[in-house]
PDB file of N, CA and C in Angstrom:
ATOM      1  N   MET A   1      25.625  27.540 -59.910  1.00 94.00           N
ATOM      2  CA  MET A   1      24.568  27.873 -60.444  1.00 94.00           C
ATOM      3  C   MET A   1      24.610  28.633 -61.467  1.00 94.00           C
ATOM      4  N   ASN A   2      23.830  28.452 -62.629  1.00 97.00           N
ATOM      5  CA  ASN A   2      23.810  29.420 -63.729  1.00 97.00           C
ATOM      6  C   ASN A   2      22.495  30.175 -63.865  1.00 97.00           C
ATOM      7  N   VAL A   3      22.345  31.499 -63.764  1.00 98.00           N
ATOM      8  CA  VAL A   3      21.057  32.286 -63.548  1.00 98.00           C
ATOM      9  C   VAL A   3      21.102  32.969 -64.664  1.00 98.00           C
ATOM     10  N   LEU A   4      19.918  33.322 -65.381  1.00 97.00           N
ATOM     11  CA  LEU A   4      19.511  34.106 -66.439  1.00 97.00           C
ATOM     12  C   LEU A   4      18.788  35.153 -65.705  1.00 97.00           C
ATOM     13  N   HIS A   5      19.113  36.381 -65.759  1.00 98.00           N
ATOM     14  CA  HIS A   5      18.245  37.531 -65.179  1.00 98.00           C
ATOM     15  C   HIS A   5      17.663  38.452 -66.200  1.00 98.00           C
ATOM     16  N   VAL A   6      16.455  38.441 -66.316  1.00 97.00           N
ATOM     17  CA  VAL A   6      15.732  39.349 -67.210  1.00 97.00           C
ATOM     18  C   VAL A   6      15.248  40.574 -66.614  1.00 97.00           C
ATOM     19  N   SER A   7      15.829  41.642 -66.942  1.00 97.00           N
ATOM     20  CA  SER A   7      15.581  42.807 -66.628  1.00 97.00           C
ATOM     21  C   SER A   7      15.379  44.136 -67.504  1.00 97.00           C
ATOM     22  N   ASN A   8      15.033  45.198 -67.409  1.00 95.00           N
ATOM     23  CA  ASN A   8      15.168  46.356 -68.061  1.00 95.00           C
ATOM     24  C   ASN A   8      16.740  47.027 -68.043  1.00 95.00           C
ATOM     25  N   PHE A   9      17.655  46.396 -68.327  1.00 95.00           N
ATOM     26  CA  PHE A   9      19.078  46.828 -68.038  1.00 95.00           C
ATOM     27  C   PHE A   9      19.336  48.093 -68.782  1.00 95.00           C
ATOM     28  N   SER A  10      18.790  48.066 -70.117  1.00 92.00           N
ATOM     29  CA  SER A  10      19.171  49.477 -70.693  1.00 92.00           C
ATOM     30  C   SER A  10      18.603  50.705 -70.196  1.00 92.00           C
ATOM     31  N   ASP A  11      17.703  50.727 -69.289  1.00 92.00           N
ATOM     32  CA  ASP A  11      17.200  51.773 -68.782  1.00 92.00           C
ATOM     33  C   ASP A  11      18.075  52.327 -67.466  1.00 92.00           C
ATOM     34  N   LEU A  12      18.837  53.376 -67.683  1.00 90.00           N
ATOM     35  CA  LEU A  12      19.846  53.835 -66.818  1.00 90.00           C
ATOM     36  C   LEU A  12      19.274  54.737 -65.683  1.00 90.00           C
ATOM     37  N   ARG A  13      18.102  55.163 -65.950  1.00 91.00           N
ATOM     38  CA  ARG A  13      17.295  56.058 -64.974  1.00 91.00           C
ATOM     39  C   ARG A  13      16.002  55.256 -64.316  1.00 91.00           C
ATOM     40  N   CYS A  14      16.070  54.178 -63.842  1.00 93.00           N
ATOM     41  CA  CYS A  14      14.880  53.461 -63.355  1.00 93.00           C
ATOM     42  C   CYS A  14      15.311  52.702 -62.278  1.00 93.00           C
ATOM     43  N   GLY A  15      14.612  52.871 -61.259  1.00 94.00           N
ATOM     44  CA  GLY A  15      14.894  52.256 -60.117  1.00 94.00           C
ATOM     45  C   GLY A  15      14.654  50.660 -60.009  1.00 94.00           C
ATOM     46  N   VAL A  16      13.839  50.119 -60.953  1.00 95.00           N
ATOM     47  CA  VAL A  16      13.782  48.886 -61.132  1.00 95.00           C
ATOM     48  C   VAL A  16      14.825  48.246 -61.681  1.00 95.00           C
ATOM     49  N   ALA A  17      15.294  48.945 -62.897  1.00 96.00           N
ATOM     50  CA  ALA A  17      16.517  48.360 -63.576  1.00 96.00           C
ATOM     51  C   ALA A  17      17.682  48.521 -62.514  1.00 96.00           C
ATOM     52  N   GLU A  18      17.748  49.579 -61.987  1.00 96.00           N
ATOM     53  CA  GLU A  18      19.034  49.607 -60.683  1.00 96.00           C
ATOM     54  C   GLU A  18      18.721  48.447 -59.706  1.00 96.00           C
ATOM     55  N   TRP A  19      17.493  48.061 -59.224  1.00 97.00           N
ATOM     56  CA  TRP A  19      17.501  47.107 -58.709  1.00 97.00           C
ATOM     57  C   TRP A  19      17.990  45.678 -59.220  1.00 97.00           C
ATOM     58  N   GLY A  20      17.668  45.628 -60.471  1.00 97.00           N
ATOM     59  CA  GLY A  20      18.093  44.414 -61.147  1.00 97.00           C
ATOM     60  C   GLY A  20      19.470  44.200 -61.293  1.00 97.00           C
ATOM     61  N   ARG A  21      20.107  45.423 -61.417  1.00 97.00           N
ATOM     62  CA  ARG A  21      21.588  45.407 -61.564  1.00 97.00           C
ATOM     63  C   ARG A  21      22.333  45.043 -60.205  1.00 97.00           C
ATOM     64  N   GLN A  22      21.892  45.644 -59.120  1.00 97.00           N
ATOM     65  CA  GLN A  22      22.148  45.164 -57.711  1.00 97.00           C
ATOM     66  C   GLN A  22      21.811  43.610 -57.549  1.00 97.00           C
ATOM     67  N   PHE A  23      21.045  43.086 -57.709  1.00 97.00           N
ATOM     68  CA  PHE A  23      20.474  41.914 -57.673  1.00 97.00           C
ATOM     69  C   PHE A  23      21.314  40.970 -58.459  1.00 97.00           C
ATOM     70  N   SER A  24      21.595  41.165 -59.656  1.00 98.00           N
ATOM     71  CA  SER A  24      22.746  40.340 -60.488  1.00 98.00           C
ATOM     72  C   SER A  24      24.017  40.543 -59.903  1.00 98.00           C
ATOM     73  N   GLN A  25      24.365  41.517 -59.352  1.00 98.00           N
ATOM     74  CA  GLN A  25      25.867  41.662 -58.748  1.00 98.00           C
ATOM     75  C   GLN A  25      25.856  40.853 -57.279  1.00 98.00           C
ATOM     76  N   ALA A  26      24.980  40.885 -56.456  1.00 98.00           N
ATOM     77  CA  ALA A  26      24.582  39.952 -55.397  1.00 98.00           C
ATOM     78  C   ALA A  26      24.715  38.419 -55.692  1.00 98.00           C
ATOM     79  N   VAL A  27      23.927  38.015 -56.712  1.00 98.00           N
ATOM     80  CA  VAL A  27      24.142  36.709 -57.180  1.00 98.00           C
ATOM     81  C   VAL A  27      25.655  36.217 -57.610  1.00 98.00           C
ATOM     82  N   ARG A  28      26.171  37.229 -58.296  1.00 98.00           N
ATOM     83  CA  ARG A  28      27.665  37.020 -58.566  1.00 98.00           C
ATOM     84  C   ARG A  28      28.636  36.982 -57.474  1.00 98.00           C
ATOM     85  N   ASP A  29      28.343  37.792 -56.355  1.00 98.00           N
ATOM     86  CA  ASP A  29      29.179  37.964 -55.094  1.00 98.00           C
ATOM     87  C   ASP A  29      29.082  36.537 -54.370  1.00 98.00           C
ATOM     88  N   LEU A  30      27.995  36.040 -54.729  1.00 98.00           N
ATOM     89  CA  LEU A  30      27.959  34.704 -53.909  1.00 98.00           C
ATOM     90  C   LEU A  30      28.313  33.626 -54.726  1.00 98.00           C
ATOM     91  N   GLY A  31      29.150  33.852 -55.722  1.00 98.00           N
ATOM     92  CA  GLY A  31      29.916  32.736 -56.432  1.00 98.00           C
ATOM     93  C   GLY A  31      29.291  32.216 -57.754  1.00 98.00           C
ATOM     94  N   HIS A  32      28.129  32.693 -57.928  1.00 98.00           N
ATOM     95  CA  HIS A  32      27.068  32.165 -59.221  1.00 98.00           C
ATOM     96  C   HIS A  32      27.564  32.764 -60.296  1.00 98.00           C
ATOM     97  N   SER A  33      27.086  32.183 -61.311  1.00 98.00           N
ATOM     98  CA  SER A  33      27.117  32.825 -62.729  1.00 98.00           C
ATOM     99  C   SER A  33      25.770  33.378 -62.940  1.00 98.00           C
ATOM    100  N   CYS A  34      25.882  34.772 -63.484  1.00 98.00           N
ATOM    101  CA  CYS A  34      24.444  35.421 -63.682  1.00 98.00           C
ATOM    102  C   CYS A  34      24.596  36.255 -64.979  1.00 98.00           C
ATOM    103  N   ASP A  35      23.974  35.864 -65.953  1.00 98.00           N
ATOM    104  CA  ASP A  35      23.891  36.618 -67.242  1.00 98.00           C
ATOM    105  C   ASP A  35      22.713  37.427 -67.397  1.00 98.00           C
ATOM    106  N   ASP A  36      22.977  38.882 -67.603  1.00 97.00           N
ATOM    107  CA  ASP A  36      21.923  39.796 -67.785  1.00 97.00           C
ATOM    108  C   ASP A  36      21.277  39.791 -69.139  1.00 97.00           C
ATOM    109  N   PHE A  37      20.143  39.841 -69.189  1.00 96.00           N
ATOM    110  CA  PHE A  37      19.582  39.793 -70.478  1.00 96.00           C
ATOM    111  C   PHE A  37      18.310  40.986 -70.437  1.00 96.00           C
ATOM    112  N   ASP A  38      18.754  41.920 -71.260  1.00 95.00           N
ATOM    113  CA  ASP A  38      17.865  43.232 -71.307  1.00 95.00           C
ATOM    114  C   ASP A  38      16.365  42.946 -71.974  1.00 95.00           C
ATOM    115  N   GLY A  39      15.547  42.478 -71.165  1.00 93.00           N
ATOM    116  CA  GLY A  39      14.190  42.401 -71.640  1.00 93.00           C
ATOM    117  C   GLY A  39      13.401  43.573 -71.780  1.00 93.00           C
ATOM    118  N   ALA A  40      13.698  44.641 -71.827  1.00 92.00           N
ATOM    119  CA  ALA A  40      12.905  45.831 -72.062  1.00 92.00           C
ATOM    120  C   ALA A  40      12.370  45.688 -73.496  1.00 92.00           C
ATOM    121  N   TYR A  41      11.220  46.197 -73.848  1.00 88.00           N
ATOM    122  CA  TYR A  41      10.648  45.901 -75.240  1.00 88.00           C
ATOM    123  C   TYR A  41      11.486  46.521 -76.170  1.00 88.00           C
ATOM    124  N   SER A  42      11.887  47.921 -75.938  1.00 87.00           N
ATOM    125  CA  SER A  42      12.748  48.515 -76.978  1.00 87.00           C
ATOM    126  C   SER A  42      14.173  47.551 -77.298  1.00 87.00           C
ATOM    127  N   ALA A  43      14.532  47.008 -76.286  1.00 88.00           N
ATOM    128  CA  ALA A  43      15.846  46.227 -76.489  1.00 88.00           C
ATOM    129  C   ALA A  43      15.539  44.884 -77.102  1.00 88.00           C
ATOM    130  N   ILE A  44      14.317  44.351 -77.088  1.00 86.00           N
ATOM    131  CA  ILE A  44      13.977  43.116 -77.809  1.00 86.00           C
ATOM    132  C   ILE A  44      13.278  43.259 -79.025  1.00 86.00           C
ATOM    133  N   TYR A  45      12.853  44.345 -79.390  1.00 81.00           N
ATOM    134  CA  TYR A  45      11.964  44.559 -80.414  1.00 81.00           C
ATOM    135  C   TYR A  45      12.249  43.489 -81.722  1.00 81.00           C
ATOM    136  N   GLU A  46      13.494  43.526 -82.056  1.00 77.00           N
ATOM    137  CA  GLU A  46      14.160  43.012 -83.411  1.00 77.00           C
ATOM    138  C   GLU A  46      14.888  41.632 -82.982  1.00 77.00           C
ATOM    139  N   LYS A  47      14.704  41.068 -81.718  1.00 81.00           N
ATOM    140  CA  LYS A  47      15.461  39.966 -81.437  1.00 81.00           C
ATOM    141  C   LYS A  47      14.486  38.983 -80.557  1.00 81.00           C
ATOM    142  N   PRO A  48      14.989  37.917 -80.395  1.00 81.00           N
ATOM    143  CA  PRO A  48      14.326  36.930 -79.611  1.00 81.00           C
ATOM    144  C   PRO A  48      13.885  37.270 -78.198  1.00 81.00           C
ATOM    145  N   TYR A  49      12.702  37.007 -77.587  1.00 85.00           N
ATOM    146  CA  TYR A  49      12.227  37.452 -76.325  1.00 85.00           C
ATOM    147  C   TYR A  49      13.214  37.128 -75.225  1.00 85.00           C
ATOM    148  N   LEU A  50      13.740  35.770 -75.678  1.00 91.00           N
ATOM    149  CA  LEU A  50      14.688  35.109 -74.525  1.00 91.00           C
ATOM    150  C   LEU A  50      15.890  34.398 -75.168  1.00 91.00           C
ATOM    151  N   PRO A  51      17.165  34.265 -74.532  1.00 92.00           N
ATOM    152  CA  PRO A  51      18.070  33.523 -75.124  1.00 92.00           C
ATOM    153  C   PRO A  51      17.831  32.085 -74.920  1.00 92.00           C
ATOM    154  N   ASP A  52      18.672  31.182 -75.215  1.00 92.00           N
ATOM    155  CA  ASP A  52      18.544  29.726 -75.017  1.00 92.00           C
ATOM    156  C   ASP A  52      18.532  29.453 -73.458  1.00 92.00           C
ATOM    157  N   CYS A  53      17.254  29.160 -73.205  1.00 93.00           N
ATOM    158  CA  CYS A  53      16.870  28.979 -71.685  1.00 93.00           C
ATOM    159  C   CYS A  53      17.434  27.590 -71.197  1.00 93.00           C
ATOM    160  N   ALA A  54      18.042  26.599 -72.238  1.00 94.00           N
ATOM    161  CA  ALA A  54      18.268  25.326 -71.695  1.00 94.00           C
ATOM    162  C   ALA A  54      19.727  25.516 -71.023  1.00 94.00           C
ATOM    163  N   LEU A  55      20.305  26.799 -71.030  1.00 95.00           N
ATOM    164  CA  LEU A  55      21.609  26.736 -70.565  1.00 95.00           C
ATOM    165  C   LEU A  55      21.709  27.220 -69.178  1.00 95.00           C
ATOM    166  N   TYR A  56      20.430  27.569 -68.610  1.00 97.00           N
ATOM    167  CA  TYR A  56      20.174  27.902 -67.307  1.00 97.00           C
ATOM    168  C   TYR A  56      19.648  26.985 -66.202  1.00 97.00           C
ATOM    169  N   ASP A  57      20.076  27.237 -64.894  1.00 97.00           N
ATOM    170  CA  ASP A  57      19.419  26.534 -63.635  1.00 97.00           C
ATOM    171  C   ASP A  57      18.269  27.364 -63.337  1.00 97.00           C
ATOM    172  N   ILE A  58      18.306  28.801 -63.268  1.00 97.00           N
ATOM    173  CA  ILE A  58      17.295  29.448 -62.789  1.00 97.00           C
ATOM    174  C   ILE A  58      16.947  30.586 -63.908  1.00 97.00           C
ATOM    175  N   ILE A  59      15.820  31.029 -64.085  1.00 96.00           N
ATOM    176  CA  ILE A  59      15.450  32.061 -64.916  1.00 96.00           C
ATOM    177  C   ILE A  59      14.687  32.992 -63.883  1.00 96.00           C
ATOM    178  N   HIS A  60      15.352  34.227 -63.870  1.00 97.00           N
ATOM    179  CA  HIS A  60      14.637  35.145 -62.957  1.00 97.00           C
ATOM    180  C   HIS A  60      14.228  36.215 -63.553  1.00 97.00           C
ATOM    181  N   PHE A  61      12.864  36.778 -63.572  1.00 95.00           N
ATOM    182  CA  PHE A  61      12.181  37.924 -64.044  1.00 95.00           C
ATOM    183  C   PHE A  61      12.330  39.106 -63.004  1.00 95.00           C
ATOM    184  N   ASN A  62      12.771  40.273 -63.497  1.00 96.00           N
ATOM    185  CA  ASN A  62      12.801  41.489 -62.552  1.00 96.00           C
ATOM    186  C   ASN A  62      11.450  42.351 -63.093  1.00 96.00           C
ATOM    187  N   TRP A  63      10.190  41.771 -62.635  1.00 92.00           N
ATOM    188  CA  TRP A  63       9.112  42.381 -63.144  1.00 92.00           C
ATOM    189  C   TRP A  63       8.341  43.506 -62.616  1.00 92.00           C
ATOM    190  N   GLN A  64       8.022  44.495 -63.525  1.00 90.00           N
ATOM    191  CA  GLN A  64       7.226  45.683 -62.929  1.00 90.00           C
ATOM    192  C   GLN A  64       6.363  45.915 -64.292  1.00 90.00           C
ATOM    193  N   PRO A  65       5.178  46.388 -64.124  1.00 89.00           N
ATOM    194  CA  PRO A  65       4.404  46.545 -65.341  1.00 89.00           C
ATOM    195  C   PRO A  65       4.685  47.584 -66.439  1.00 89.00           C
ATOM    196  N   ALA A  66       5.549  48.562 -66.087  1.00 88.00           N
ATOM    197  CA  ALA A  66       6.037  49.368 -67.403  1.00 88.00           C
ATOM    198  C   ALA A  66       7.471  48.874 -67.766  1.00 88.00           C
ATOM    199  N   THR A  67       7.963  47.807 -67.327  1.00 89.00           N
ATOM    200  CA  THR A  67       9.144  47.230 -68.036  1.00 89.00           C
ATOM    201  C   THR A  67       9.219  46.049 -68.617  1.00 89.00           C
ATOM    202  N   LEU A  68       8.487  45.028 -67.874  1.00 90.00           N
ATOM    203  CA  LEU A  68       8.397  43.634 -68.429  1.00 90.00           C
ATOM    204  C   LEU A  68       6.880  43.144 -68.820  1.00 90.00           C
ATOM    205  N   ASN A  69       5.897  43.958 -68.907  1.00 88.00           N
ATOM    206  CA  ASN A  69       4.494  43.482 -69.102  1.00 88.00           C
ATOM    207  C   ASN A  69       4.241  42.770 -70.417  1.00 88.00           C
ATOM    208  N   HIS A  70       5.224  42.862 -71.396  1.00 89.00           N
ATOM    209  CA  HIS A  70       5.122  42.279 -72.691  1.00 89.00           C
ATOM    210  C   HIS A  70       5.522  40.769 -72.406  1.00 89.00           C
ATOM    211  N   TYR A  71       6.124  40.416 -71.448  1.00 91.00           N
ATOM    212  CA  TYR A  71       6.345  38.695 -71.286  1.00 91.00           C
ATOM    213  C   TYR A  71       4.879  38.113 -70.725  1.00 91.00           C
ATOM    214  N   ARG A  72       4.609  37.029 -71.418  1.00 89.00           N
ATOM    215  CA  ARG A  72       3.270  36.462 -71.184  1.00 89.00           C
ATOM    216  C   ARG A  72       3.522  35.043 -70.825  1.00 89.00           C
ATOM    217  N   ALA A  73       2.215  34.426 -70.575  1.00 89.00           N
ATOM    218  CA  ALA A  73       2.381  32.968 -70.200  1.00 89.00           C
ATOM    219  C   ALA A  73       2.980  32.207 -71.382  1.00 89.00           C
ATOM    220  N   GLU A  74       2.670  32.413 -72.579  1.00 90.00           N
ATOM    221  CA  GLU A  74       3.349  31.767 -73.628  1.00 90.00           C
ATOM    222  C   GLU A  74       4.685  31.722 -73.635  1.00 90.00           C
ATOM    223  N   HIS A  75       5.214  32.760 -73.151  1.00 88.00           N
ATOM    224  CA  HIS A  75       6.844  32.713 -72.993  1.00 88.00           C
ATOM    225  C   HIS A  75       7.328  31.745 -71.938  1.00 88.00           C
ATOM    226  N   ILE A  76       6.389  31.651 -70.837  1.00 89.00           N
ATOM    227  CA  ILE A  76       6.983  30.604 -69.642  1.00 89.00           C
ATOM    228  C   ILE A  76       6.615  29.163 -70.320  1.00 89.00           C
ATOM    229  N   ARG A  77       5.544  28.901 -70.947  1.00 91.00           N
ATOM    230  CA  ARG A  77       5.316  27.737 -71.677  1.00 91.00           C
ATOM    231  C   ARG A  77       6.411  27.540 -72.589  1.00 91.00           C
ATOM    232  N   ALA A  78       7.023  28.447 -73.210  1.00 90.00           N
ATOM    233  CA  ALA A  78       8.112  28.012 -74.254  1.00 90.00           C
ATOM    234  C   ALA A  78       9.492  27.716 -73.272  1.00 90.00           C
ATOM    235  N   ILE A  79       9.755  28.395 -72.397  1.00 91.00           N
ATOM    236  CA  ILE A  79      10.783  27.907 -71.401  1.00 91.00           C
ATOM    237  C   ILE A  79      10.552  26.601 -70.821  1.00 91.00           C
ATOM    238  N   ARG A  80       9.595  26.261 -70.446  1.00 91.00           N
ATOM    239  CA  ARG A  80       9.304  25.023 -69.741  1.00 91.00           C
ATOM    240  C   ARG A  80       9.394  23.738 -70.927  1.00 91.00           C
ATOM    241  N   ALA A  81       9.014  24.198 -72.236  1.00 92.00           N
ATOM    242  CA  ALA A  81       9.270  23.125 -73.202  1.00 92.00           C
ATOM    243  C   ALA A  81      10.732  22.748 -73.354  1.00 92.00           C
ATOM    244  N   GLN A  82      11.807  23.992 -73.236  1.00 90.00           N
ATOM    245  CA  GLN A  82      13.154  23.750 -73.706  1.00 90.00           C
ATOM    246  C   GLN A  82      13.932  23.571 -72.484  1.00 90.00           C
ATOM    247  N   SER A  83      13.423  23.556 -71.294  1.00 92.00           N
ATOM    248  CA  SER A  83      14.564  23.730 -70.316  1.00 92.00           C
ATOM    249  C   SER A  83      13.702  23.179 -68.713  1.00 92.00           C
ATOM    250  N   SER A  84      14.572  22.771 -67.987  1.00 94.00           N
ATOM    251  CA  SER A  84      13.948  22.480 -66.815  1.00 94.00           C
ATOM    252  C   SER A  84      14.545  23.591 -65.711  1.00 94.00           C
ATOM    253  N   ALA A  85      14.819  24.616 -66.119  1.00 95.00           N
ATOM    254  CA  ALA A  85      15.187  25.655 -65.330  1.00 95.00           C
ATOM    255  C   ALA A  85      13.914  26.072 -64.376  1.00 95.00           C
ATOM    256  N   ALA A  86      14.122  26.362 -63.096  1.00 96.00           N
ATOM    257  CA  ALA A  86      13.153  27.071 -61.957  1.00 96.00           C
ATOM    258  C   ALA A  86      13.162  28.350 -62.631  1.00 96.00           C
ATOM    259  N   ILE A  87      11.842  28.757 -62.445  1.00 94.00           N
ATOM    260  CA  ILE A  87      11.499  30.216 -62.906  1.00 94.00           C
ATOM    261  C   ILE A  87      11.121  31.002 -61.693  1.00 94.00           C
ATOM    262  N   SER A  88      11.678  32.152 -61.655  1.00 94.00           N
ATOM    263  CA  SER A  88      11.465  32.932 -60.563  1.00 94.00           C
ATOM    264  C   SER A  88      11.099  34.445 -61.021  1.00 94.00           C
ATOM    265  N   VAL A  89      10.100  35.096 -60.287  1.00 92.00           N
ATOM    266  CA  VAL A  89       9.645  36.394 -60.667  1.00 92.00           C
ATOM    267  C   VAL A  89       9.601  37.329 -59.395  1.00 92.00           C
ATOM    268  N   PHE A  90      10.262  38.356 -59.536  1.00 93.00           N
ATOM    269  CA  PHE A  90      10.249  39.481 -58.206  1.00 93.00           C
ATOM    270  C   PHE A  90       9.173  40.308 -59.065  1.00 93.00           C
ATOM    271  N   LEU A  91       8.341  40.696 -58.254  1.00 92.00           N
ATOM    272  CA  LEU A  91       7.017  41.511 -58.562  1.00 92.00           C
ATOM    273  C   LEU A  91       7.467  42.897 -57.680  1.00 92.00           C
ATOM    274  N   HIS A  92       7.592  44.081 -58.590  1.00 90.00           N
ATOM    275  CA  HIS A  92       7.911  45.413 -58.051  1.00 90.00           C
ATOM    276  C   HIS A  92       6.527  46.059 -57.617  1.00 90.00           C
ATOM    277  N   ASP A  93       5.425  45.684 -58.539  1.00 85.00           N
ATOM    278  CA  ASP A  93       4.187  46.281 -58.248  1.00 85.00           C
ATOM    279  C   ASP A  93       3.331  45.081 -57.980  1.00 85.00           C
ATOM    280  N   LEU A  94       2.553  45.092 -56.968  1.00 77.00           N
ATOM    281  CA  LEU A  94       1.800  43.821 -56.430  1.00 77.00           C
ATOM    282  C   LEU A  94       0.353  44.140 -56.660  1.00 77.00           C
ATOM    283  N   PRO A  95      -0.497  43.026 -56.966  1.00 73.00           N
ATOM    284  CA  PRO A  95      -1.805  43.167 -57.152  1.00 73.00           C
ATOM    285  C   PRO A  95      -2.474  43.688 -55.731  1.00 73.00           C
ATOM    286  N   PRO A  96      -3.408  44.497 -55.617  1.00 77.00           N
ATOM    287  CA  PRO A  96      -4.451  44.519 -56.776  1.00 77.00           C
ATOM    288  C   PRO A  96      -4.051  45.648 -57.868  1.00 77.00           C
ATOM    289  N   TRP A  97      -3.135  46.455 -57.640  1.00 75.00           N
ATOM    290  CA  TRP A  97      -2.681  47.466 -58.573  1.00 75.00           C
ATOM    291  C   TRP A  97      -2.168  47.286 -59.779  1.00 75.00           C
ATOM    292  N   SER A  98      -1.720  46.054 -59.990  1.00 79.00           N
ATOM    293  CA  SER A  98      -1.293  45.544 -61.303  1.00 79.00           C
ATOM    294  C   SER A  98      -1.555  44.004 -61.297  1.00 79.00           C
ATOM    295  N   SER A  99      -1.436  43.518 -62.431  1.00 80.00           N
ATOM    296  CA  SER A  99      -1.229  41.974 -62.519  1.00 80.00           C
ATOM    297  C   SER A  99      -0.145  41.579 -63.348  1.00 80.00           C
ATOM    298  N   CYS A 100       0.305  40.279 -63.064  1.00 81.00           N
ATOM    299  CA  CYS A 100       1.408  39.644 -63.854  1.00 81.00           C
ATOM    300  C   CYS A 100       0.999  38.443 -64.138  1.00 81.00           C
ATOM    301  N   GLU A 101       0.890  38.200 -65.486  1.00 79.00           N
ATOM    302  CA  GLU A 101       0.538  36.834 -66.040  1.00 79.00           C
ATOM    303  C   GLU A 101       1.686  35.787 -65.844  1.00 79.00           C
ATOM    304  N   ILE A 102       2.778  36.090 -65.700  1.00 80.00           N
ATOM    305  CA  ILE A 102       3.847  35.054 -65.644  1.00 80.00           C
ATOM    306  C   ILE A 102       4.065  34.627 -64.075  1.00 80.00           C
ATOM    307  N   ALA A 103       3.502  35.254 -63.232  1.00 65.00           N
ATOM    308  CA  ALA A 103       3.734  34.900 -61.780  1.00 65.00           C
ATOM    309  C   ALA A 103       3.022  33.972 -61.282  1.00 65.00           C
TER     310      ALA A 103
END
């Protein structure tokens, strides 16, 4: 299985990012391929929001309002248009305290 993991990997002092790093390693330890994509806004500001999603079986978002809130429903529609990948979202901050447009 080939997994694309979208998280705020560039933030070295963030619990959400650390959870993401541990999740990616756990997927690899299970024998699957897992590509980390730094989805932090500062990291994607001048590049595409996502890589070629057609290459993946699963696209997983490690979502928290302060880290990946710039991903919107139109990004999920774009994934669906180019890929048959399953989409997974881990919510670090649950409603009613926040909302996640992609969940």
